[in-house]
PDB file of C-alpha atoms in Angstrom:
ATOM      1  CA  UNK A   1      20.443   7.683 -49.399  1.00 65.00           C
ATOM      2  CA  UNK A   2      17.708   5.951 -51.390  1.00 76.00           C
ATOM      3  CA  UNK A   3      15.039   7.488 -49.172  1.00 83.00           C
ATOM      4  CA  UNK A   4      16.564  10.964 -49.400  1.00 78.00           C
ATOM      5  CA  UNK A   5      16.757  10.768 -53.179  1.00 77.00           C
ATOM      6  CA  UNK A   6      12.958  10.446 -53.256  1.00 85.00           C
ATOM      7  CA  UNK A   7      12.764  14.087 -52.176  1.00 85.00           C
ATOM      8  CA  UNK A   8      12.789  16.368 -55.268  1.00 85.00           C
ATOM      9  CA  UNK A   9      14.684  19.135 -53.451  1.00 83.00           C
ATOM     10  CA  UNK A  10      17.332  16.734 -52.110  1.00 79.00           C
ATOM     11  CA  UNK A  11      17.716  15.057 -55.503  1.00 79.00           C
ATOM     12  CA  UNK A  12      18.137  18.417 -57.240  1.00 83.00           C
ATOM     13  CA  UNK A  13      20.875  19.488 -54.800  1.00 78.00           C
ATOM     14  CA  UNK A  14      22.546  16.083 -55.049  1.00 74.00           C
ATOM     15  CA  UNK A  15      22.649  16.287 -58.849  1.00 78.00           C
ATOM     16  CA  UNK A  16      23.856  19.889 -58.761  1.00 75.00           C
ATOM     17  CA  UNK A  17      26.834  18.968 -56.559  1.00 76.00           C
ATOM     18  CA  UNK A  18      28.066  15.988 -58.608  1.00 75.00           C
ATOM     19  CA  UNK A  19      30.439  17.969 -60.864  1.00 77.00           C
ATOM     20  CA  UNK A  20      31.888  19.855 -57.889  1.00 80.00           C
ATOM     21  CA  UNK A  21      32.458  16.586 -56.030  1.00 81.00           C
ATOM     22  CA  UNK A  22      34.208  15.021 -59.020  1.00 86.00           C
ATOM     23  CA  UNK A  23      36.398  18.083 -59.535  1.00 89.00           C
ATOM     24  CA  UNK A  24      37.473  18.069 -55.872  1.00 90.00           C
ATOM     25  CA  UNK A  25      38.653  14.467 -56.196  1.00 93.00           C
ATOM     26  CA  UNK A  26      40.563  15.114 -59.407  1.00 95.00           C
ATOM     27  CA  UNK A  27      42.185  18.230 -57.917  1.00 95.00           C
ATOM     28  CA  UNK A  28      43.334  16.259 -54.860  1.00 96.00           C
ATOM     29  CA  UNK A  29      44.834  13.552 -57.078  1.00 96.00           C
ATOM     30  CA  UNK A  30      46.636  15.948 -59.407  1.00 97.00           C
ATOM     31  CA  UNK A  31      47.976  17.994 -56.492  1.00 96.00           C
ATOM     32  CA  UNK A  32      49.421  14.750 -55.157  1.00 97.00           C
ATOM     33  CA  UNK A  33      51.104  14.284 -58.551  1.00 98.00           C
ATOM     34  CA  UNK A  34      49.330  10.983 -59.093  1.00 98.00           C
ATOM     35  CA  UNK A  35      47.608   9.268 -61.976  1.00 98.00           C
ATOM     36  CA  UNK A  36      44.448   7.239 -61.630  1.00 97.00           C
ATOM     37  CA  UNK A  37      46.613   4.120 -61.876  1.00 98.00           C
ATOM     38  CA  UNK A  38      48.773   5.354 -58.976  1.00 98.00           C
ATOM     39  CA  UNK A  39      45.700   5.913 -56.817  1.00 98.00           C
ATOM     40  CA  UNK A  40      44.318   2.520 -57.801  1.00 98.00           C
ATOM     41  CA  UNK A  41      47.522   0.770 -56.707  1.00 98.00           C
ATOM     42  CA  UNK A  42      47.404   2.483 -53.316  1.00 98.00           C
ATOM     43  CA  UNK A  43      43.731   1.630 -52.920  1.00 97.00           C
ATOM     44  CA  UNK A  44      44.372  -1.949 -54.100  1.00 97.00           C
ATOM     45  CA  UNK A  45      41.806  -1.643 -56.850  1.00 96.00           C
ATOM     46  CA  UNK A  46      41.770  -0.949 -60.576  1.00 96.00           C
ATOM     47  CA  UNK A  47      42.155   2.254 -62.547  1.00 97.00           C
ATOM     48  CA  UNK A  48      38.615   1.852 -63.893  1.00 95.00           C
ATOM     49  CA  UNK A  49      37.232   1.907 -60.333  1.00 94.00           C
ATOM     50  CA  UNK A  50      39.112   5.151 -59.664  1.00 96.00           C
ATOM     51  CA  UNK A  51      37.771   6.597 -62.931  1.00 95.00           C
ATOM     52  CA  UNK A  52      34.200   5.773 -61.857  1.00 92.00           C
ATOM     53  CA  UNK A  53      34.795   7.359 -58.436  1.00 92.00           C
ATOM     54  CA  UNK A  54      36.103  10.528 -60.103  1.00 92.00           C
ATOM     55  CA  UNK A  55      33.331  10.680 -62.681  1.00 89.00           C
ATOM     56  CA  UNK A  56      30.770  11.720 -60.097  1.00 78.00           C
ATOM     57  CA  UNK A  57      28.132   9.629 -61.820  1.00 73.00           C
ATOM     58  CA  UNK A  58      27.850   7.305 -58.847  1.00 73.00           C
ATOM     59  CA  UNK A  59      29.484   8.877 -55.784  1.00 73.00           C
ATOM     60  CA  UNK A  60      31.295   6.392 -53.532  1.00 84.00           C
ATOM     61  CA  UNK A  61      30.319   5.457 -50.006  1.00 88.00           C
ATOM     62  CA  UNK A  62      32.240   7.043 -47.143  1.00 89.00           C
ATOM     63  CA  UNK A  63      34.556   4.042 -46.661  1.00 94.00           C
ATOM     64  CA  UNK A  64      35.653   4.154 -50.312  1.00 93.00           C
ATOM     65  CA  UNK A  65      36.046   7.918 -50.145  1.00 92.00           C
ATOM     66  CA  UNK A  66      38.266   7.522 -47.069  1.00 95.00           C
ATOM     67  CA  UNK A  67      40.442   5.014 -48.969  1.00 96.00           C
ATOM     68  CA  UNK A  68      40.690   7.425 -51.916  1.00 96.00           C
ATOM     69  CA  UNK A  69      41.600  10.331 -49.637  1.00 96.00           C
ATOM     70  CA  UNK A  70      44.272   8.285 -47.878  1.00 97.00           C
ATOM     71  CA  UNK A  71      45.730   7.211 -51.230  1.00 98.00           C
ATOM     72  CA  UNK A  72      46.177  10.850 -52.309  1.00 97.00           C
ATOM     73  CA  UNK A  73      47.498  11.964 -48.909  1.00 97.00           C
ATOM     74  CA  UNK A  74      44.319  13.670 -47.745  1.00 96.00           C
ATOM     75  CA  UNK A  75      41.684  13.102 -45.092  1.00 94.00           C
ATOM     76  CA  UNK A  76      37.913  13.402 -45.131  1.00 90.00           C
ATOM     77  CA  UNK A  77      36.183  16.209 -43.276  1.00 89.00           C
ATOM     78  CA  UNK A  78      32.400  16.247 -43.101  1.00 82.00           C
ATOM     79  CA  UNK A  79      30.626  19.368 -41.872  1.00 82.00           C
ATOM     80  CA  UNK A  80      26.995  20.066 -41.184  1.00 83.00           C
ATOM     81  CA  UNK A  81      26.295  23.789 -41.247  1.00 85.00           C
ATOM     82  CA  UNK A  82      23.184  25.822 -40.598  1.00 86.00           C
ATOM     83  CA  UNK A  83      21.213  26.744 -43.668  1.00 77.00           C
TER      84      UNK A  83
END
């Protein structure tokens, strides 16, 4: 990730997608009828960690994202599509 972020075009796309990423997480949580504290309990972490994950300011690694998804009753799906 650090190497990719050195590319101006990658960094621009990465920054552009942050709000969308954060919104997707919050939507999944609210659809599950859960608070950040509920998700934190299921993830065995704190509410502040969940808040940071949802903020989009520092997107989580895949393992953490999988734990979040499981906590809200979802699964992760990664797709690579042709440009």
